Tab-separated table of C-alpha atoms in Angstrom:
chain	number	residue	atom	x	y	z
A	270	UNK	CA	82.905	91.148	103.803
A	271	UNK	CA	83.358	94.564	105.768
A	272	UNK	CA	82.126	92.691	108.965
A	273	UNK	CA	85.025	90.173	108.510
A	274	UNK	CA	87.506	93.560	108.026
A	275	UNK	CA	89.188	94.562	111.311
A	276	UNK	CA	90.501	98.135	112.406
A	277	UNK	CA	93.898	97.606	110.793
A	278	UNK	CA	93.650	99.768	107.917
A	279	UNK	CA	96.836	101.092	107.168
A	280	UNK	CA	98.771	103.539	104.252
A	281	UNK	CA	100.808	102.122	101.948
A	282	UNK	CA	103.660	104.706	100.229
A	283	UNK	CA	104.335	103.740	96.795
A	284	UNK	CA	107.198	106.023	95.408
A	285	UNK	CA	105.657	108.487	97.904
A	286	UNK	CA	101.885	108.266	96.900
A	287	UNK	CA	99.060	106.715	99.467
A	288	UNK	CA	97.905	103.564	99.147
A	289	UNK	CA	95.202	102.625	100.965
A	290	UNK	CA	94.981	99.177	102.315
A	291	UNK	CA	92.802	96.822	104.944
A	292	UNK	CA	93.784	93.885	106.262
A	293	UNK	CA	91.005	90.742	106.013
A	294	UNK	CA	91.071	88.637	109.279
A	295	UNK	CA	88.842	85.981	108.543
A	296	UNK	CA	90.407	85.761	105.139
A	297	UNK	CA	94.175	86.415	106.170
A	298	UNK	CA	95.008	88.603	103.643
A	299	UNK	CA	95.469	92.270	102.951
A	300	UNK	CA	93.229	94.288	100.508
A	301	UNK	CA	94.287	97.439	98.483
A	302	UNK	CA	92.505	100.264	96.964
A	303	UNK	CA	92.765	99.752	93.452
A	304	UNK	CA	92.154	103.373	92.172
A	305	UNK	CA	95.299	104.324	94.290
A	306	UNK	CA	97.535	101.637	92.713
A	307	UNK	CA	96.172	102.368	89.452
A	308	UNK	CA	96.949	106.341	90.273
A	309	UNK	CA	100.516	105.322	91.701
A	310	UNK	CA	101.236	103.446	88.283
A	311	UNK	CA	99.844	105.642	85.609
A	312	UNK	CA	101.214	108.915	87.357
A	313	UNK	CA	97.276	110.787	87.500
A	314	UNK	CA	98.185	113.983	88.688
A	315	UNK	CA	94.703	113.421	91.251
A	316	UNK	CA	92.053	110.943	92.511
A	317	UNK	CA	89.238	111.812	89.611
A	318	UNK	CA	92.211	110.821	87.348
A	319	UNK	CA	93.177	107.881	88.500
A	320	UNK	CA	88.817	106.673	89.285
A	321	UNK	CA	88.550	107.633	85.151
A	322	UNK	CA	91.392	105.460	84.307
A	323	UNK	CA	90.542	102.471	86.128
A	324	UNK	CA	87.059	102.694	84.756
A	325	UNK	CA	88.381	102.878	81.680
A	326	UNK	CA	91.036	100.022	82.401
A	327	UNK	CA	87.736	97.724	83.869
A	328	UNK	CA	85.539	97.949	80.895
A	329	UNK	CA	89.096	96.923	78.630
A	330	UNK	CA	89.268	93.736	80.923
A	331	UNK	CA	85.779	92.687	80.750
A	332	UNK	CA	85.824	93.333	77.176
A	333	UNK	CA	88.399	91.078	77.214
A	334	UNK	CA	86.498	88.314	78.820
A	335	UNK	CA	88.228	88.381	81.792
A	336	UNK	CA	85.882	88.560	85.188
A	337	UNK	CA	88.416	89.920	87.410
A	338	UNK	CA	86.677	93.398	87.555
A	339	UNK	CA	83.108	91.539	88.938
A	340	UNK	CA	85.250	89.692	91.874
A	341	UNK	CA	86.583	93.209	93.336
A	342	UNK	CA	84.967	94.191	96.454
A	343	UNK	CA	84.431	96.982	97.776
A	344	UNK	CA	85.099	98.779	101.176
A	345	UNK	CA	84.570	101.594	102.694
A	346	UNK	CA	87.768	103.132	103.256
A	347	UNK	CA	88.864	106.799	104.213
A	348	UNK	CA	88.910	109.593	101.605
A	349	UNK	CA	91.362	112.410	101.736
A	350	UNK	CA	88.440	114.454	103.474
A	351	UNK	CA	87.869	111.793	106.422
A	352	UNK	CA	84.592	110.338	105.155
A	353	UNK	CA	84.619	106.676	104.247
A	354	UNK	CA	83.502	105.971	100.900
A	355	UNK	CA	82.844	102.722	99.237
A	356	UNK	CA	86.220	102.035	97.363
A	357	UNK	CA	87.179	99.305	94.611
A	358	UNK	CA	89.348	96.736	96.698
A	359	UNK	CA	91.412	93.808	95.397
A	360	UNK	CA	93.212	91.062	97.196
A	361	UNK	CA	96.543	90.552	96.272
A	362	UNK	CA	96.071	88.110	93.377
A	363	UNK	CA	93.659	89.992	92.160
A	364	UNK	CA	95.433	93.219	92.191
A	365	UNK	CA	98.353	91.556	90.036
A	366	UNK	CA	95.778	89.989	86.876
A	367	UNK	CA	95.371	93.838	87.508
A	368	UNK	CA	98.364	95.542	87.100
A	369	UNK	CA	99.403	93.009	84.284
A	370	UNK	CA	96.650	94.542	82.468
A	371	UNK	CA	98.257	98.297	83.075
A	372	UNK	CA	100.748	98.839	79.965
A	373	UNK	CA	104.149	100.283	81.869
A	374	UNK	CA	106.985	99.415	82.762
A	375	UNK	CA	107.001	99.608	86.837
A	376	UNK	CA	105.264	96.524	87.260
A	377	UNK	CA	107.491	94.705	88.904
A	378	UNK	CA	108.080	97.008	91.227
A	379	UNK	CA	104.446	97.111	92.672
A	380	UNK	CA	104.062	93.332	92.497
A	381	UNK	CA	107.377	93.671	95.044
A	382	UNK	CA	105.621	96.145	96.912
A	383	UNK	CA	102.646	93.910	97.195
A	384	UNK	CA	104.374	90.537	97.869
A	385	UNK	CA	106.421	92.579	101.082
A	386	UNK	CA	103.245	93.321	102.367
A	387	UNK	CA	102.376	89.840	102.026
A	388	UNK	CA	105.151	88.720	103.980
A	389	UNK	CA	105.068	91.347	106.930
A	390	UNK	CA	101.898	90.346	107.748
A	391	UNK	CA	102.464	87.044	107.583
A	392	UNK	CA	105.676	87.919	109.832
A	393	UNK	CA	103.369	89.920	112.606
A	394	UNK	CA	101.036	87.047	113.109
A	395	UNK	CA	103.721	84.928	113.929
């Protein structure tokens, strides 16, 4: 998939935390880093925090039964030190079934987040 990914990788502010993103030409569609949205909702004071809770949050889902966590991708996107590092990705479906698994109450806000950055890059390719 990271052949199909172009250079437009972009930061995302979410109540002024980073959230990476890349955008998917041959698919169309954006991808975000799903330890930083995870981070941004659940308020981990750093990155370790936030990569401990979403592993924790992935084995919950699969124990679940859901296979949402085995259809994330990953990508290599930029650290905070400048290296790129493989990185848990999600499309934008998958990073709602995602959120909705997150217990809190700001849910609706990211899924607003997500769904404007749906529609702005619909918008530029117009």
């Amino acid at each position: 998939m990271e052949k199909a990914m172009s250079d437009m990788e972009n930061l995302q502010l979410f109540e002024d935390q980073a959230i990476r993103t890349a955008w998917n030409e041959k698919e169309e569609e954006w991808y975000f880093s799903v330890v930083d949205v995870v981070g941004a909702l659940t308020d981990q004071p750093d990155i370790r925090r936030a990569a401990k809770y979403w592993s924790v949050l992935k084995v919950r889902i699969k124990a679940e039964g859901n296979e949402l966590t085995t259809n994330c991708s990953q990508l290599k996107l930029k650290a905070a030190d400048g290296k790129r590092r493989l990185t848990d990705v999600a499309n934008t479906e998958q990073l709602l079934r995602i959120i909705q698994s997150i217990p809190l109450q700001l849910n609706h806000v990211v899924t607003q987040m997500i769904e404007a950055s749906v529609i702005v890059a619909d918008d530029d390719e117009e």
